[in-house]
Coordinates of C-alpha atoms and ligand atoms in Angstrom, one line a residue:
M1 CA -13.2 -19.1 -20.5
S2 CA -12.3 -20.0 -16.8
V3 CA -14.6 -22.4 -15.0
N4 CA -15.4 -22.0 -11.3
A5 CA -13.6 -23.9 -8.9
D6 CA -15.1 -26.5 -7.1
R7 CA -12.9 -27.0 -4.0
L8 CA -11.2 -23.9 -2.2
L9 CA -8.1 -24.7 -0.3
L10 CA -6.5 -22.1 2.2
F11 CA -3.0 -22.3 3.5
G12 CA -3.2 -19.8 6.3
A13 CA -6.6 -21.1 7.6
T14 CA -6.1 -20.2 11.0
G15 CA -4.2 -16.9 11.0
D16 CA -5.4 -13.5 11.0
L17 CA -6.5 -12.4 7.5
A18 CA -8.5 -16.0 7.4
Q19 CA -10.0 -14.6 10.8
R20 CA -10.8 -10.7 10.2
M21 CA -11.5 -11.1 6.2
L22 CA -11.6 -14.7 4.4
L23 CA -14.0 -16.2 6.4
P24 CA -16.1 -13.4 7.1
S25 CA -15.8 -12.9 2.9
L26 CA -16.7 -16.7 2.0
C27 CA -19.7 -16.6 4.4
A28 CA -21.0 -13.3 3.3
L29 CA -20.9 -14.8 -0.3
D30 CA -21.9 -17.7 0.8
A31 CA -25.6 -16.1 2.2
D32 CA -25.6 -14.3 -0.8
G33 CA -26.0 -17.3 -2.8
L34 CA -23.3 -16.6 -4.5
L35 CA -21.0 -19.7 -4.4
E36 CA -21.2 -22.7 -6.1
P37 CA -23.4 -25.4 -4.1
D38 CA -21.0 -28.1 -4.7
L39 CA -17.4 -26.0 -3.5
K40 CA -15.5 -27.3 -0.4
I41 CA -13.5 -25.5 1.5
V42 CA -10.6 -27.3 2.8
G43 CA -8.5 -25.7 5.4
T44 CA -5.1 -26.3 6.7
A45 CA -2.2 -24.4 9.3
R46 CA 0.3 -26.0 11.2
S47 CA -2.5 -26.0 14.4
E48 CA -3.2 -29.8 15.4
M49 CA -7.2 -29.6 14.6
T50 CA -10.1 -31.8 13.7
S51 CA -12.4 -31.0 11.2
Q52 CA -15.1 -30.2 14.0
E53 CA -12.8 -28.0 16.3
Y54 CA -11.9 -25.5 13.1
R55 CA -15.8 -25.4 12.6
D56 CA -16.3 -24.2 16.2
W57 CA -13.3 -22.1 15.6
A58 CA -14.6 -20.5 12.3
R59 CA -17.5 -20.0 14.1
T60 CA -15.9 -17.9 17.0
A61 CA -14.4 -16.0 14.4
L62 CA -17.3 -15.3 12.5
E63 CA -19.3 -14.6 15.3
K64 CA -16.6 -11.4 16.2
N65 CA -16.0 -10.6 12.9
L66 CA -19.3 -10.5 10.8
P67 CA -21.9 -7.9 11.5
D68 CA -25.2 -9.3 13.0
H69 CA -27.3 -8.8 9.6
R70 CA -25.3 -10.9 8.1
R71 CA -25.0 -13.9 10.4
S72 CA -27.9 -16.2 8.7
G73 CA -25.9 -18.3 7.0
V74 CA -23.3 -19.6 9.4
D75 CA -24.8 -22.5 9.9
S76 CA -24.7 -24.2 6.2
F77 CA -21.6 -21.9 5.8
L78 CA -19.9 -24.2 8.2
G79 CA -21.0 -27.2 6.5
R80 CA -18.8 -26.7 3.6
L81 CA -15.6 -26.4 5.8
S82 CA -12.9 -29.4 7.0
Y83 CA -9.3 -29.2 7.9
V84 CA -5.8 -31.2 7.6
P85 CA -3.0 -29.8 10.1
V86 CA -0.2 -29.4 7.3
D87 CA 3.6 -28.4 8.9
A88 CA 4.1 -26.6 5.3
T89 CA 7.8 -26.7 5.7
T90 CA 8.4 -30.8 5.2
L91 CA 6.3 -32.9 2.9
D92 CA 4.6 -35.0 5.3
G93 CA 0.7 -33.8 5.4
Y94 CA 0.1 -32.7 1.9
D95 CA -0.9 -36.0 1.1
E96 CA -3.7 -36.1 3.6
L97 CA -4.2 -33.0 2.8
A98 CA -4.9 -34.2 -1.3
K99 CA -7.2 -36.9 0.3
E100 CA -9.3 -34.1 1.7
V101 CA -9.5 -32.6 -1.5
G102 CA -10.3 -35.2 -2.8
T103 CA -11.2 -34.9 -7.1
Y104 CA -12.1 -31.6 -8.5
D105 CA -13.9 -32.0 -11.1
K106 CA -13.9 -28.2 -12.1
G107 CA -11.4 -27.1 -10.8
L108 CA -9.5 -25.8 -7.2
A109 CA -8.7 -22.6 -6.3
I110 CA -5.6 -22.1 -3.5
F111 CA -5.2 -18.9 -1.2
L112 CA -1.7 -18.9 0.2
S113 CA -1.7 -16.4 3.5
T114 CA 1.1 -17.7 4.7
A115 CA 4.6 -16.3 5.3
P116 CA 6.4 -15.4 2.3
S117 CA 9.7 -17.9 3.2
L118 CA 6.8 -20.9 3.3
F119 CA 5.9 -20.1 -0.2
E120 CA 8.5 -22.3 -1.8
P121 CA 8.2 -25.6 0.2
T122 CA 4.1 -24.8 -0.2
I123 CA 4.3 -25.3 -4.0
D124 CA 6.9 -28.1 -3.5
G125 CA 4.2 -29.8 -1.2
L126 CA 1.5 -29.0 -3.6
V127 CA 3.6 -30.8 -6.3
H128 CA 4.4 -33.5 -4.7
A129 CA 0.5 -34.5 -3.8
G130 CA -0.3 -33.8 -7.5
L131 CA -2.7 -30.6 -6.3
T132 CA -1.4 -28.6 -9.5
E133 CA -2.4 -30.8 -11.3
G134 CA -5.7 -30.0 -13.8
N135 CA -7.2 -26.5 -13.4
V136 CA -5.6 -24.9 -10.6
R137 CA -5.1 -21.7 -9.8
I138 CA -3.1 -19.9 -6.8
G139 CA -3.7 -16.8 -5.0
L140 CA -0.6 -15.5 -3.0
E141 CA -1.2 -12.3 -0.3
K142 CA 1.4 -10.5 0.4
P143 CA 4.1 -9.6 1.4
L144 CA 5.5 -10.8 -1.5
G145 CA 9.2 -10.1 -0.6
T146 CA 11.2 -7.7 0.0
D147 CA 12.7 -6.4 -2.6
L148 CA 13.2 -7.5 -6.1
A149 CA 15.7 -9.9 -5.3
S150 CA 12.9 -11.7 -3.0
S151 CA 10.3 -11.2 -5.0
E152 CA 11.6 -12.6 -7.6
E153 CA 12.7 -15.7 -6.0
I154 CA 9.4 -16.2 -4.8
N155 CA 7.8 -15.5 -8.4
N156 CA 9.9 -18.3 -9.3
A157 CA 9.5 -20.7 -7.1
V158 CA 5.6 -20.4 -7.9
A159 CA 6.4 -20.4 -11.9
K160 CA 7.9 -23.5 -11.7
A161 CA 4.5 -24.8 -11.0
F162 CA 2.0 -22.5 -12.2
S163 CA 1.7 -20.5 -15.4
E164 CA 1.3 -16.5 -15.1
D165 CA -2.5 -17.1 -15.8
R166 CA -2.8 -19.4 -13.0
I167 CA -1.1 -16.5 -10.2
F168 CA -3.5 -14.1 -8.8
R169 CA -1.3 -11.8 -6.4
I170 CA -3.4 -10.1 -4.1
D171 CA -3.4 -6.2 -3.8
H172 CA -6.3 -5.7 -2.1
Y173 CA -6.4 -1.8 -2.8
L174 CA -7.4 -3.3 -6.0
G175 CA -11.0 -5.3 -4.6
K176 CA -12.1 -2.0 -3.3
E177 CA -15.3 -1.0 -4.4
T178 CA -14.2 2.9 -4.5
V179 CA -10.4 1.6 -6.1
Q180 CA -12.5 0.4 -9.2
N181 CA -14.5 3.2 -9.3
L182 CA -11.3 4.9 -10.5
L183 CA -11.8 3.0 -14.0
A184 CA -15.4 4.2 -14.0
L185 CA -14.8 7.9 -13.2
R186 CA -12.1 7.9 -15.9
F187 CA -13.4 5.4 -18.5
A188 CA -17.4 5.7 -18.2
N189 CA -17.0 10.2 -18.6
L190 CA -16.3 11.9 -21.6
L191 CA -15.9 14.6 -19.0
F192 CA -12.5 13.8 -17.3
E193 CA -10.2 11.8 -19.9
P194 CA -9.5 15.4 -22.2
V195 CA -8.1 17.4 -19.0
W196 CA -6.4 14.4 -17.7
N197 CA -3.4 15.2 -18.5
A198 CA 0.1 17.7 -18.2
T199 CA -2.2 20.8 -19.7
Y200 CA -4.6 20.7 -17.0
I201 CA -3.8 18.5 -14.0
D202 CA -1.2 21.1 -11.6
H203 CA -0.1 18.1 -9.5
V204 CA -1.7 15.1 -8.0
Q205 CA -1.7 13.7 -4.2
I206 CA -2.4 10.6 -2.9
T207 CA -3.2 10.3 0.3
V208 CA -3.2 6.6 2.4
A209 CA -3.4 7.6 6.3
E210 CA -3.4 5.3 9.7
T211 CA -4.7 6.5 12.9
I212 CA -3.7 2.8 14.2
G213 CA 0.1 2.0 15.5
L214 CA 2.1 -1.0 15.5
E215 CA -0.8 -3.2 16.5
S216 CA 0.5 -7.0 17.1
R217 CA 2.5 -7.2 13.9
V218 CA 5.8 -6.1 15.4
A219 CA 8.1 -8.7 13.3
Y220 CA 6.9 -8.2 10.3
Y221 CA 6.5 -4.6 10.3
D222 CA 9.7 -3.7 11.9
D223 CA 11.5 -5.2 8.7
S224 CA 9.0 -3.7 6.7
G225 CA 7.9 -0.3 7.0
A226 CA 5.8 2.1 5.5
L227 CA 7.5 2.1 2.0
R228 CA 7.5 -1.8 1.5
D229 CA 4.2 -2.2 3.9
M230 CA 1.9 0.7 1.8
V231 CA 4.0 2.2 -0.7
Q232 CA 5.5 -1.1 -2.7
N233 CA 1.8 -2.3 -3.2
H234 CA -1.6 -0.1 -2.7
M235 CA -0.2 3.3 -3.1
L236 CA 1.2 2.2 -6.7
Q237 CA -1.5 0.4 -7.8
L238 CA -3.3 3.7 -6.9
L239 CA -1.3 5.3 -8.7
A240 CA -0.9 3.5 -12.2
L241 CA -5.0 3.2 -11.6
V242 CA -5.1 7.5 -11.9
A243 CA -1.6 7.5 -14.8
M244 CA -2.8 4.6 -16.9
E245 CA -3.5 4.9 -20.4
P246 CA -6.9 4.2 -21.4
P247 CA -7.1 0.2 -22.0
T248 CA -8.4 -1.2 -24.6
S249 CA -11.1 -3.3 -23.1
F250 CA -11.9 -3.9 -19.4
D251 CA -9.5 -7.3 -19.2
S252 CA -6.5 -8.3 -17.7
T253 CA -4.0 -8.3 -20.5
A254 CA -5.5 -4.6 -21.4
V255 CA -5.7 -3.2 -17.8
R256 CA -2.8 -5.0 -16.7
D257 CA -0.5 -4.0 -19.8
E258 CA -1.7 -0.1 -19.1
K259 CA -0.5 -0.3 -15.9
V260 CA 2.7 -1.6 -16.1
K261 CA 4.0 1.3 -18.6
V262 CA 3.4 3.3 -15.5
L263 CA 4.8 1.4 -13.2
R264 CA 8.3 1.6 -15.6
A265 CA 7.8 5.1 -16.3
L266 CA 8.3 6.7 -12.7
R267 CA 11.4 8.3 -12.1
P268 CA 13.5 7.5 -9.9
I269 CA 13.0 9.4 -6.9
A270 CA 15.8 11.9 -6.0
K271 CA 17.7 13.2 -2.8
G272 CA 15.0 16.3 -2.1
E273 CA 11.7 14.6 -3.3
T274 CA 11.5 12.0 -0.5
V275 CA 10.9 12.5 3.5
T276 CA 10.6 9.4 6.0
G277 CA 9.6 9.7 9.8
Q278 CA 8.4 7.5 13.1
Y279 CA 5.8 8.7 15.1
R280 CA 6.7 9.3 18.9
A281 CA 3.9 9.6 22.1
G282 CA 1.1 11.8 21.1
A283 CA -2.8 11.8 21.2
V284 CA -5.2 10.3 18.1
D285 CA -8.6 10.5 18.9
G286 CA -8.3 11.8 21.9
A287 CA -6.6 9.1 23.3
A288 CA -2.8 9.4 24.7
V289 CA -0.5 6.9 22.4
P290 CA 2.9 5.5 22.6
G291 CA 5.6 6.0 20.5
Y292 CA 6.7 3.4 17.5
D293 CA 9.7 2.3 19.9
E294 CA 7.9 2.2 23.0
E295 CA 5.4 -0.1 21.2
L296 CA 8.2 -2.0 19.6
G297 CA 10.3 -2.3 22.9
K298 CA 13.6 -1.0 21.3
P299 CA 14.9 1.8 18.9
S300 CA 14.2 1.3 15.4
D301 CA 15.4 2.6 12.1
T302 CA 12.0 1.6 10.4
E303 CA 9.8 4.1 9.1
T304 CA 6.1 4.3 9.6
F305 CA 5.7 7.4 7.5
V306 CA 6.8 8.2 4.3
A307 CA 6.2 11.0 1.8
L308 CA 7.4 11.5 -1.8
K309 CA 7.4 13.5 -5.0
A310 CA 6.6 11.4 -7.8
H311 CA 7.2 11.9 -11.6
V312 CA 5.6 9.9 -14.1
D313 CA 8.2 10.3 -17.2
N314 CA 6.1 10.0 -20.1
W315 CA 4.1 13.0 -22.4
R316 CA 0.9 12.5 -20.5
W317 CA 2.5 13.5 -17.1
K318 CA 5.3 15.9 -18.2
G319 CA 6.1 18.1 -15.4
V320 CA 3.3 16.8 -13.5
P321 CA 4.4 15.6 -9.7
F322 CA 2.4 12.8 -8.0
Y323 CA 2.6 13.8 -4.3
L324 CA 2.3 10.5 -2.1
R325 CA 1.8 10.1 2.0
T326 CA 1.6 7.3 3.7
G327 CA 1.9 6.7 7.5
K328 CA 0.2 5.4 11.3
R329 CA -0.9 7.1 14.1
L330 CA -1.6 10.1 11.6
P331 CA -4.8 12.4 12.8
E332 CA -7.2 10.9 10.7
R333 CA -8.1 7.3 8.7
V334 CA -8.5 8.6 5.2
T335 CA -7.4 7.5 1.7
E336 CA -7.9 9.7 -0.9
I337 CA -6.8 10.8 -4.5
V338 CA -6.4 14.7 -5.1
I339 CA -6.6 15.8 -9.0
Q340 CA -5.6 19.3 -8.6
F341 CA -5.7 21.2 -11.9
R342 CA -4.4 23.9 -13.1
C343 CA -5.8 27.5 -13.4
I344 CA -8.1 29.3 -15.9
P345 CA -6.1 31.3 -18.5
H346 CA -7.4 34.3 -18.4
S347 CA -10.2 35.4 -15.9
I348 CA -12.6 38.2 -17.1
F349 CA -13.8 38.4 -13.7
E350 CA -10.5 40.1 -12.3
G351 CA -11.7 43.5 -13.8
R352 CA -14.9 43.5 -11.8
G353 CA -12.7 42.7 -8.5
A354 CA -13.2 38.9 -8.3
S355 CA -10.3 36.3 -7.7
T356 CA -10.6 32.5 -8.8
K357 CA -9.8 29.3 -7.6
P358 CA -8.7 26.2 -10.1
N359 CA -11.0 23.0 -10.2
R360 CA -9.9 20.0 -7.8
L361 CA -11.4 17.0 -8.3
V362 CA -10.8 14.7 -4.7
I363 CA -12.1 11.0 -4.8
G364 CA -12.4 9.6 -1.3
I365 CA -11.7 5.7 -1.0
Q366 CA -12.4 5.2 2.4
P367 CA -13.1 5.9 4.9
E368 CA -16.0 8.3 3.0
E369 CA -16.5 7.3 -0.6
N370 CA -17.6 10.3 -2.7
V371 CA -16.4 12.6 -4.9
Q372 CA -16.1 15.9 -4.8
L373 CA -15.2 18.3 -7.5
S374 CA -14.8 21.8 -6.5
M375 CA -16.0 24.2 -8.5
M376 CA -16.2 28.0 -8.8
A377 CA -19.5 29.8 -8.8
K378 CA -21.0 33.3 -7.9
V379 CA -22.1 34.3 -4.7
P380 CA -25.6 35.2 -5.7
G381 CA -26.3 39.5 -5.1
L382 CA -26.4 42.2 -7.3
D383 CA -22.5 43.0 -7.4
R384 CA -22.6 46.5 -6.9
E385 CA -19.3 46.4 -5.0
G386 CA -17.9 43.9 -7.6
I387 CA -18.4 40.4 -8.2
R388 CA -17.6 37.8 -6.1
L389 CA -16.9 34.3 -6.6
R390 CA -16.9 31.4 -4.2
Q391 CA -15.5 27.4 -4.2
V392 CA -18.3 25.5 -3.9
P393 CA -18.2 21.2 -4.1
L394 CA -20.3 19.2 -6.3
D395 CA -20.3 16.3 -4.1
I396 CA -21.2 12.7 -4.6
A397 CA -21.4 10.7 -1.9
M398 CA -21.3 6.7 -3.4
P399 CA -23.6 4.9 -0.4
D400 CA -26.1 7.4 -1.4
A401 CA -25.9 7.4 -4.4
F402 CA -26.2 3.5 -4.4
S403 CA -28.3 3.4 -1.8
G404 CA -30.0 -0.6 -1.0
T405 CA -26.7 -2.0 -3.4
V406 CA -24.8 -4.1 -1.0
R407 CA -21.1 -2.8 -0.2
R408 CA -18.8 -5.6 -0.3
I409 CA -15.6 -5.9 1.6
A410 CA -12.3 -5.8 -0.6
Y411 CA -12.0 -9.6 -0.2
E412 CA -15.5 -10.8 -1.1
R413 CA -14.6 -9.4 -4.5
L414 CA -11.1 -10.7 -5.2
L415 CA -11.6 -14.1 -3.4
L416 CA -15.1 -14.7 -6.0
D417 CA -13.0 -13.6 -9.0
L418 CA -10.2 -16.0 -7.7
I419 CA -12.9 -19.0 -7.9
E420 CA -14.1 -17.9 -10.9
G421 CA -10.6 -17.5 -12.8
D422 CA -10.8 -13.5 -13.3
Q423 CA -7.2 -11.4 -12.8
T424 CA -8.2 -8.3 -13.5
L425 CA -8.2 -7.1 -10.4
F426 CA -4.9 -8.9 -9.7
V427 CA -0.7 -8.4 -10.1
R428 CA 0.9 -9.6 -13.1
R429 CA 4.6 -10.3 -12.1
D430 CA 6.1 -7.9 -14.4
E431 CA 3.8 -4.9 -12.4
V432 CA 5.2 -6.1 -9.5
E433 CA 9.2 -6.4 -10.6
A434 CA 8.6 -2.4 -11.5
Q435 CA 6.8 -1.8 -8.7
W436 CA 10.1 -3.6 -6.5
E437 CA 12.5 -1.9 -8.6
W438 CA 11.3 1.8 -8.0
I439 CA 11.1 1.3 -4.4
D440 CA 14.8 -0.5 -4.5
A441 CA 16.2 2.2 -5.6
I442 CA 14.7 4.4 -2.6
R443 CA 15.7 2.3 -0.2
A444 CA 19.0 2.6 -1.7
L445 CA 19.2 6.4 -2.0
W446 CA 18.0 6.0 1.6
D447 CA 21.2 4.4 2.5
R448 CA 23.4 5.9 0.3
E449 CA 22.4 9.7 1.5
E450 CA 21.4 8.6 5.7
I451 CA 18.3 9.5 5.5
T452 CA 16.7 8.5 8.2
P453 CA 12.8 8.5 9.9
K454 CA 12.4 12.3 11.4
P455 CA 10.7 12.0 14.2
Y456 CA 6.9 13.1 14.2
G457 CA 4.2 13.4 17.3
A458 CA 1.2 10.5 17.2
G459 CA -1.5 12.6 16.0
S460 CA 0.1 14.7 13.8
W461 CA 0.2 14.9 9.6
G462 CA 4.1 13.6 9.8
P463 CA 7.4 15.0 10.2
S464 CA 7.2 19.0 9.3
A465 CA 10.0 18.2 6.5
A466 CA 6.7 16.4 4.7
I467 CA 4.6 19.8 4.5
A468 CA 7.9 21.3 3.1
L469 CA 8.6 19.0 0.4
A470 CA 5.1 19.9 -0.8
E471 CA 5.4 23.4 -0.2
R472 CA 8.6 24.0 -1.4
D473 CA 7.2 23.7 -4.8
G474 CA 3.7 26.1 -3.1
V475 CA 1.5 22.9 -3.0
T476 CA -0.9 22.5 -0.1
W477 CA -1.5 18.8 0.7
H478 CA -5.2 18.3 1.4
D479 CA -5.7 18.3 5.5
E480 CA -9.5 18.8 6.5
Ligands
BG6_1 C1 -1.9 -3.4 4.7 C2 -0.8 -3.5 5.5 O1 -1.2 -4.5 3.5 O2 -3.1 -3.2 4.2 C3 -1.3 -2.8 6.7 O3 0.3 -4.8 6.0 C4 -2.1 -1.6 6.5 O4 -0.3 -2.2 7.8 C5 -3.6 -2.3 5.7 O5 -3.2 -1.2 7.5 C6 -4.6 -1.1 5.4 O6 -5.4 -1.8 4.7 P1 -6.6 -0.8 4.8 O7 -7.9 -1.7 4.0 O8 -7.2 -0.8 6.1 O9 -6.8 0.6 4.1

């Protein structure tokens, strides 16, 4: 049984994530009485600032990033904050930091949201200052490396000071309510599990489409690309949740054991199963936008779009393709999972002129949070000219079904779980490494076969080759 930490130490406390997500999430949790009264939050980053200056900075960030109705508790939340500047690359500031953290009778939760190159020196600094002793856990924000080797290096560095049960690797998609709902859908209903296999499912599609472009992340994104930025983590976690066997319980070991089996069963991608793209100038939401290379200011071979046809090589999924695609500057922001069922084995309506379409389950992760099952129904009428059947949706909009409940953003859930020590929604080392192994093989294939990104217009669904990737199998991407 883990004990709630009474100290939270934030590295990268002046960064973009802290500003947009971490501080607003913590403030919202506080306003709802979900943080222990004695929880103190110490921020640290390179910038020279006093605690008062940090609180002023945090107030501005909160005013900008918290909706009006959630700002009531800002003053008392700011009272929890203090700040110590530390240059993470030297050991100098860590003693001061430890002094500010003080004694943590119940526990210390550390959150690292810094460049991965700072992970190792930060761990050294924490060890030096005695901040790894006792009930201490550490949350690590992505990117956790750029390939298997660099990820192992980071994992080894962290493992020097923290055992795996104290390491909380963040994939913020796991903190999303709708992603967790996938587990409820699959394992709290009798209906789906018996048909959740190759006998009844034709294929699966997972789309994570974004309308945004490079934003201000030039340095990071051009070294990363869509495969590492989105597929390695978020999309593979979604795939694992869709494909895994039922865990025996909702606990961190059982759930992660099942996910890792799926990740290890991924078949290496073959040459014809991958398409990459890079956006050119175009229009998104009616506004003209420049191409990737123009935003970057130089030509680049980095992919801003990837489509893959993946396979999970096990009994359940034999012969069922998982089509994955993600990209920037696509026509709409949508994350969804489509489970396309097979045709019925025999139609009793065929002789009466009616055709049937196979069932389809669409799980909307964002921005629409809904579950939609397409079913065949009879069109009302006397049927003198034959029976007519039509596909109709059985539609559950989650916000309507749960109106009156608070919809929390992913980091609220994940920060609270870190403070309370629940690892279920965090990624275990073996998962990350299995993910990288599969991704590295794709990058090696691209290099070997000289596969470079094909251009696509901003505001389109990626290069036409991505459409062909599915259409060759008689599959149409679920664009609406
Ligand atoms: C991040 C990626 O992990 O996820 C970004 O680095 C991406 O490139 C973001 O935009 C998407 O997250 P969300 O929650 O907006 O879907």
